[in-house]
PDB file of C-alpha atoms in Angstrom:
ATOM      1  CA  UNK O   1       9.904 -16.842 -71.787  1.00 47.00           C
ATOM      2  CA  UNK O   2      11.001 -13.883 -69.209  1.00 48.00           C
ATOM      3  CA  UNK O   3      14.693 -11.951 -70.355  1.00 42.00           C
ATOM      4  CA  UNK O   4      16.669 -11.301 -67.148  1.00 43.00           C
ATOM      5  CA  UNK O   5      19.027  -8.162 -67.135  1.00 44.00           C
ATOM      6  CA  UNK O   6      21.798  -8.011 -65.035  1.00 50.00           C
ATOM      7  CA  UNK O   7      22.543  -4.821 -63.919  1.00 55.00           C
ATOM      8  CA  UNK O   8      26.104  -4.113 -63.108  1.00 63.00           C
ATOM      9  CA  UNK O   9      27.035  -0.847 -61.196  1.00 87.00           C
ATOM     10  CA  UNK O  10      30.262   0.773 -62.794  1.00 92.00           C
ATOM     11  CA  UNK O  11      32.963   1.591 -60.895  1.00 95.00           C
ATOM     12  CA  UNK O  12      35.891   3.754 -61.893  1.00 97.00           C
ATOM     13  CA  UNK O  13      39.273   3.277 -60.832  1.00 97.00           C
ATOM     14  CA  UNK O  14      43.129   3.899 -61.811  1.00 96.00           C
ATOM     15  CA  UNK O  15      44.563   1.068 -63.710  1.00 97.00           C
ATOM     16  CA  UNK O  16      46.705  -1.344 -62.935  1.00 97.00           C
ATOM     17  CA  UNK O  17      49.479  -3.217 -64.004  1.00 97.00           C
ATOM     18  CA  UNK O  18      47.228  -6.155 -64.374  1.00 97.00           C
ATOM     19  CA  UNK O  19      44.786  -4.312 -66.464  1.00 98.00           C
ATOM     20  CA  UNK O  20      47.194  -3.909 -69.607  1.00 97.00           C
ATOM     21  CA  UNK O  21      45.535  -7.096 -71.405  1.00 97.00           C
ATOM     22  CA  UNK O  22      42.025  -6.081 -71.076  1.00 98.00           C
ATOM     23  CA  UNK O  23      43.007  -2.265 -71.662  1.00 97.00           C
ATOM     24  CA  UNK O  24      44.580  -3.134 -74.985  1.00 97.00           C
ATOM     25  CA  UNK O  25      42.298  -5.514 -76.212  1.00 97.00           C
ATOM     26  CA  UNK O  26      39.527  -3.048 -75.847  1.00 97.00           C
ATOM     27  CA  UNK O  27      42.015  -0.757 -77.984  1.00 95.00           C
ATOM     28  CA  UNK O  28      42.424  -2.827 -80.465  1.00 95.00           C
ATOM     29  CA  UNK O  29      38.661  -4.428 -80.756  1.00 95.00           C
ATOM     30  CA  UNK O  30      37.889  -0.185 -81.364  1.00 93.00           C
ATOM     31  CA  UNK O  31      40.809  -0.278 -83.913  1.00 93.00           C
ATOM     32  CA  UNK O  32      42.617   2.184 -81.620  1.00 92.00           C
ATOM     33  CA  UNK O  33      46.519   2.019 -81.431  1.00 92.00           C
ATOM     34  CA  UNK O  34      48.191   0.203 -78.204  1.00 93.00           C
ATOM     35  CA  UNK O  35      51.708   1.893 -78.721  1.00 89.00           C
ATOM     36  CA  UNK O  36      52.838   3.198 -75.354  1.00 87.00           C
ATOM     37  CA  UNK O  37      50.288   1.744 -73.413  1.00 92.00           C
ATOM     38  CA  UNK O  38      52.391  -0.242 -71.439  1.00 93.00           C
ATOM     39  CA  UNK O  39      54.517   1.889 -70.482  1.00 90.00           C
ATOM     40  CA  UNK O  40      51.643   4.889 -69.364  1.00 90.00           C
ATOM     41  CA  UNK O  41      49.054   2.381 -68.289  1.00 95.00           C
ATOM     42  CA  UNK O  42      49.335   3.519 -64.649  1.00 93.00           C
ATOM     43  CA  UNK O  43      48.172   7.015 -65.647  1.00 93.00           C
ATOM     44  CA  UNK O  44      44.706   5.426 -67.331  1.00 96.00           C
ATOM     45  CA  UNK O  45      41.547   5.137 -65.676  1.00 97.00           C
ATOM     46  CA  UNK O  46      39.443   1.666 -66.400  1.00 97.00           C
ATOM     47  CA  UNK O  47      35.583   0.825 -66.146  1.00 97.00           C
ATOM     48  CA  UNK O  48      34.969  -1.859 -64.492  1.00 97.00           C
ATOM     49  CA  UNK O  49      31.714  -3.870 -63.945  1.00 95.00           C
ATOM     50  CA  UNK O  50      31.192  -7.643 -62.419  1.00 91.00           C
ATOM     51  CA  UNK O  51      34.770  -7.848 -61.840  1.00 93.00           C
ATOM     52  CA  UNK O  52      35.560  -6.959 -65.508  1.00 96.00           C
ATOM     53  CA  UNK O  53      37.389  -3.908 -67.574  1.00 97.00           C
ATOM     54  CA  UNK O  54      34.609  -2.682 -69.814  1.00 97.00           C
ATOM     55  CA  UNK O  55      36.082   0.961 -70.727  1.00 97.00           C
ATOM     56  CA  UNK O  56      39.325   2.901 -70.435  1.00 97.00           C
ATOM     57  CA  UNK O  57      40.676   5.897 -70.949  1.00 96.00           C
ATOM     58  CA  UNK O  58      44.142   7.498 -70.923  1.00 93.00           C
ATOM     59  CA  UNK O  59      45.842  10.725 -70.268  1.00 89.00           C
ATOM     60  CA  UNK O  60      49.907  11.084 -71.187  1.00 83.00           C
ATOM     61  CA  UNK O  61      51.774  13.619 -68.921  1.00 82.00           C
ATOM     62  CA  UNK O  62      54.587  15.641 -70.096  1.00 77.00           C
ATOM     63  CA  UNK O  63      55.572  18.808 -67.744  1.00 74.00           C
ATOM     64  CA  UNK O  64      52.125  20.844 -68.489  1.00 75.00           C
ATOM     65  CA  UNK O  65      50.674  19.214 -71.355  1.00 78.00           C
ATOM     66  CA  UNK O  66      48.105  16.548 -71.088  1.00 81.00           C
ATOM     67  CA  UNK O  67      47.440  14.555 -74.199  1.00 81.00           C
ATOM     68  CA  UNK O  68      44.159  12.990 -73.864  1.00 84.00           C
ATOM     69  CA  UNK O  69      44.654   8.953 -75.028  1.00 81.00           C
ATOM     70  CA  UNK O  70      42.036   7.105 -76.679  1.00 87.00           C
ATOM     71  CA  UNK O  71      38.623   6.125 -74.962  1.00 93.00           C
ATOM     72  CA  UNK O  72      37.510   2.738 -75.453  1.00 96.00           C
ATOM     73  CA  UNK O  73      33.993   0.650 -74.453  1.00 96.00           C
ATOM     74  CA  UNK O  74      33.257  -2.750 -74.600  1.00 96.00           C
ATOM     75  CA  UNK O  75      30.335  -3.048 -77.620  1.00 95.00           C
ATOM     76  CA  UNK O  76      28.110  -4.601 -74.671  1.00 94.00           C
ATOM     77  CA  UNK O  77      28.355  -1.123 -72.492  1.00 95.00           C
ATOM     78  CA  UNK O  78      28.437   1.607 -75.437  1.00 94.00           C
ATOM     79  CA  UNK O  79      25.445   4.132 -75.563  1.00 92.00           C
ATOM     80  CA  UNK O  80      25.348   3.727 -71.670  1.00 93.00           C
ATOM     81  CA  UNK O  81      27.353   6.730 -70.775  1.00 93.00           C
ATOM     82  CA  UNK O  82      30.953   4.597 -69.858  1.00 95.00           C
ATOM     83  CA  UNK O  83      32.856   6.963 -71.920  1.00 94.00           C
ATOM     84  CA  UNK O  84      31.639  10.586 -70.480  1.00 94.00           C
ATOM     85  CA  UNK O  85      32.349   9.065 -67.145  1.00 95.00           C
ATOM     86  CA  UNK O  86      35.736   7.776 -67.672  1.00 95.00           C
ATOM     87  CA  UNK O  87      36.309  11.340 -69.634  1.00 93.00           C
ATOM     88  CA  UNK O  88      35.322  13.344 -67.363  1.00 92.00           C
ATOM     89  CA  UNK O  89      37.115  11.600 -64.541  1.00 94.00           C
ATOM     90  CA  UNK O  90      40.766  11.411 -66.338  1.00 92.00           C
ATOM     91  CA  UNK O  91      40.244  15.478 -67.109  1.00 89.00           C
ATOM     92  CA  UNK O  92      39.387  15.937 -63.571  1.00 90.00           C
ATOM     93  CA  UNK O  93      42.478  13.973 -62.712  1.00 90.00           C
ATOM     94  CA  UNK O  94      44.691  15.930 -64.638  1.00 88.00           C
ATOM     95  CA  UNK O  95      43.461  19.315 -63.648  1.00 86.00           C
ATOM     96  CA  UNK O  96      44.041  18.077 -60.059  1.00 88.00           C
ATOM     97  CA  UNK O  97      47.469  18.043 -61.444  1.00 87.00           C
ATOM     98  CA  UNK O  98      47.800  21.359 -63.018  1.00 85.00           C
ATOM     99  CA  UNK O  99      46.746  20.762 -66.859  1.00 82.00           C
ATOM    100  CA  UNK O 100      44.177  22.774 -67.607  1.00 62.00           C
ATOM    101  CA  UNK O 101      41.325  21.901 -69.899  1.00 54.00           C
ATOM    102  CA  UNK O 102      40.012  24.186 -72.617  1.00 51.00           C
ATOM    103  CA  UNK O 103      42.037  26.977 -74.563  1.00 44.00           C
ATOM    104  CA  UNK O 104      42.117  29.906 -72.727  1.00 44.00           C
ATOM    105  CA  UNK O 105      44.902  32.137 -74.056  1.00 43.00           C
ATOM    106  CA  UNK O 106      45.306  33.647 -70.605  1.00 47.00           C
ATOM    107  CA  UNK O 107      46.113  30.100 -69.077  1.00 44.00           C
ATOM    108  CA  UNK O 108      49.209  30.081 -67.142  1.00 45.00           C
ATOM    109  CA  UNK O 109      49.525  26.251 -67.847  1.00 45.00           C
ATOM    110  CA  UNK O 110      49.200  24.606 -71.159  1.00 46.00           C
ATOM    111  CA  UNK O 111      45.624  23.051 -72.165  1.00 47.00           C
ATOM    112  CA  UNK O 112      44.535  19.652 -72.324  1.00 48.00           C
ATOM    113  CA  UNK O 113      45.331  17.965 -76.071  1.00 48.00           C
ATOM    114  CA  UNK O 114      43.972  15.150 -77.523  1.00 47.00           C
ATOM    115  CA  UNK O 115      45.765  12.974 -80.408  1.00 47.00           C
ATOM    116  CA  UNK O 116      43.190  11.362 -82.258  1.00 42.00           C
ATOM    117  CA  UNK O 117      43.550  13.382 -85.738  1.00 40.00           C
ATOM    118  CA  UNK O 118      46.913  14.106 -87.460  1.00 40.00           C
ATOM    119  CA  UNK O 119      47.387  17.492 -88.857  1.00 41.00           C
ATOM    120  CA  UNK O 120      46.045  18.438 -92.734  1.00 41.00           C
ATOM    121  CA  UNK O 121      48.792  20.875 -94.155  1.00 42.00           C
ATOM    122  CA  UNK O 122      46.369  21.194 -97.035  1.00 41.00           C
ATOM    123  CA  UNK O 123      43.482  22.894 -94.369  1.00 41.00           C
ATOM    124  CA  UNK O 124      43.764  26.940 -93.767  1.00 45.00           C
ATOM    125  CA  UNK O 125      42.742  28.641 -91.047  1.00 47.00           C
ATOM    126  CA  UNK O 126      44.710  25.934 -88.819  1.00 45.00           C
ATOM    127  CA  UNK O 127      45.814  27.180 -85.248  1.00 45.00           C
ATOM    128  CA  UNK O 128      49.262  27.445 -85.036  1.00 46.00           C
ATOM    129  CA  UNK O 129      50.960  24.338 -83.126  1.00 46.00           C
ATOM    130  CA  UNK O 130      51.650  24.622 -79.568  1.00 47.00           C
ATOM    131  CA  UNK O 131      55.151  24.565 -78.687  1.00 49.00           C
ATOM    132  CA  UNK O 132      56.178  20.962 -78.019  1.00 47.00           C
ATOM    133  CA  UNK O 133      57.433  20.030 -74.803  1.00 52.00           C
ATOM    134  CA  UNK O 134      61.130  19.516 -74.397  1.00 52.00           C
ATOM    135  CA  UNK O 135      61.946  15.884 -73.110  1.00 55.00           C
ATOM    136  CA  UNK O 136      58.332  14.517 -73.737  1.00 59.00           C
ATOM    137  CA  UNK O 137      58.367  11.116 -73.996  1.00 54.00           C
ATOM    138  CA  UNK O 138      57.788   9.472 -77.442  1.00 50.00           C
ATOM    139  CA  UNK O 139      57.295  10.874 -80.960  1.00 45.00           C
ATOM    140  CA  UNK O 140      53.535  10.345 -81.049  1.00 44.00           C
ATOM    141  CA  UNK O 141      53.069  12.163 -77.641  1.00 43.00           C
ATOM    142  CA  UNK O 142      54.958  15.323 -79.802  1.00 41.00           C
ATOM    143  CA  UNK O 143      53.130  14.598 -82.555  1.00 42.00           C
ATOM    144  CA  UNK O 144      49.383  14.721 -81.154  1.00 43.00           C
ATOM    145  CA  UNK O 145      50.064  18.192 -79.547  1.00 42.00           C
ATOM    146  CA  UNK O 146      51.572  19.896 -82.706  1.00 40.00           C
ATOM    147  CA  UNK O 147      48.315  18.252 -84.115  1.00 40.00           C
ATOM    148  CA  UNK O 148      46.213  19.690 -81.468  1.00 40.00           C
TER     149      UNK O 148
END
C-alpha cells in the first residue's frame, strides 16, 4: 500500500466577513476565547490552504497600541510553521501602521501587546502598566495592555 500526501501551498490573506465561522471555531477547538471577534475580524489575517481556513491570527487597534489576539492552527497544520507566518505577517501589518513592536523606551509610538496572560499582583519585579488608551474599545482590549 503507497500513502499519498497532498501538499497544499499556504496562502495568507486578510479575513473576511465570511471567515468568522472558521476563525472562531479554530478559537474555540484551541480553547481560545471568541469575544470580540466579530466585531475585529476584518483586522485578522487567516491561513488558508485547498480553499480552507487552517490558521488565524488577530491584531486589535486602538490609537497606538496593538494588542496582539490569539493565534490559532488547525491540529492537521501545527508544527508546520502556520503560526510564525501568520505572526509575523499581522506584526508587519501593524508596523505598516505605526505600532511598533518590541519595548524600546525611546519609541515615539506605543509597543505591540499581547493579551494572553492576566496580571499576578502576587509577582514582584512586574513592569509597571502602560497607560491605557482612552476610548479603546472593550474592557478586555484595556485589560491585556495593563497586563502587558
Amino acid at each position: 500500500t503507497q500513502s499519498v500526501i497532498k501538499e497544499f501551498s499556504i496562502r495568507l490573506r486578510a479575513a473576511e466577513d465570511a471567515d468568522l465561522r472558521a476563525v472562531e471555531a479554530l478559537l474555540e477547538a484551541s480553547s481560545l476565547p471568541i469575544d470580540g471577534v466579530a466585531e475585529s475580524i476584518r483586522e485578522f489575517v487567516v491561513a488558508e490552504a485547498g480553499g480552507s481556513v487552517v490558521g488565524m491570527v488577530g491584531m486589535e487597534y486602538c490609537g497606538d497600541y496593538g494588542l496582539l489576539r490569539s493565534t490559532a492552527v488547525a491540529a492537521e497544520w501545527r508544527g508546520r510553521g502556520v503560526a510564525r507566518q501568520l505572526v509575523a505577517r499581522i506584526i508587519a501589518e501593524a508596523e505598516a501602521r505605526g505600532v511598533q513592536s518590541g519595548a524600546d523606551p525611546d519609541a515615539q509610538r506605543a509597543p505591540l501587546r499581547s493579551g494572553n496572560a492576566a496580571p499576578d499582583p502576587s509577582s514582584a519585579g512586574d513592569p509597571p502598566p502602560l497607560p491605557v488608551p482612552v476610548g479603546c474599545p472593550g474592557e478586555s482590549f484595556r485589560l491585556a495592555v495593563l497586563a502587558a
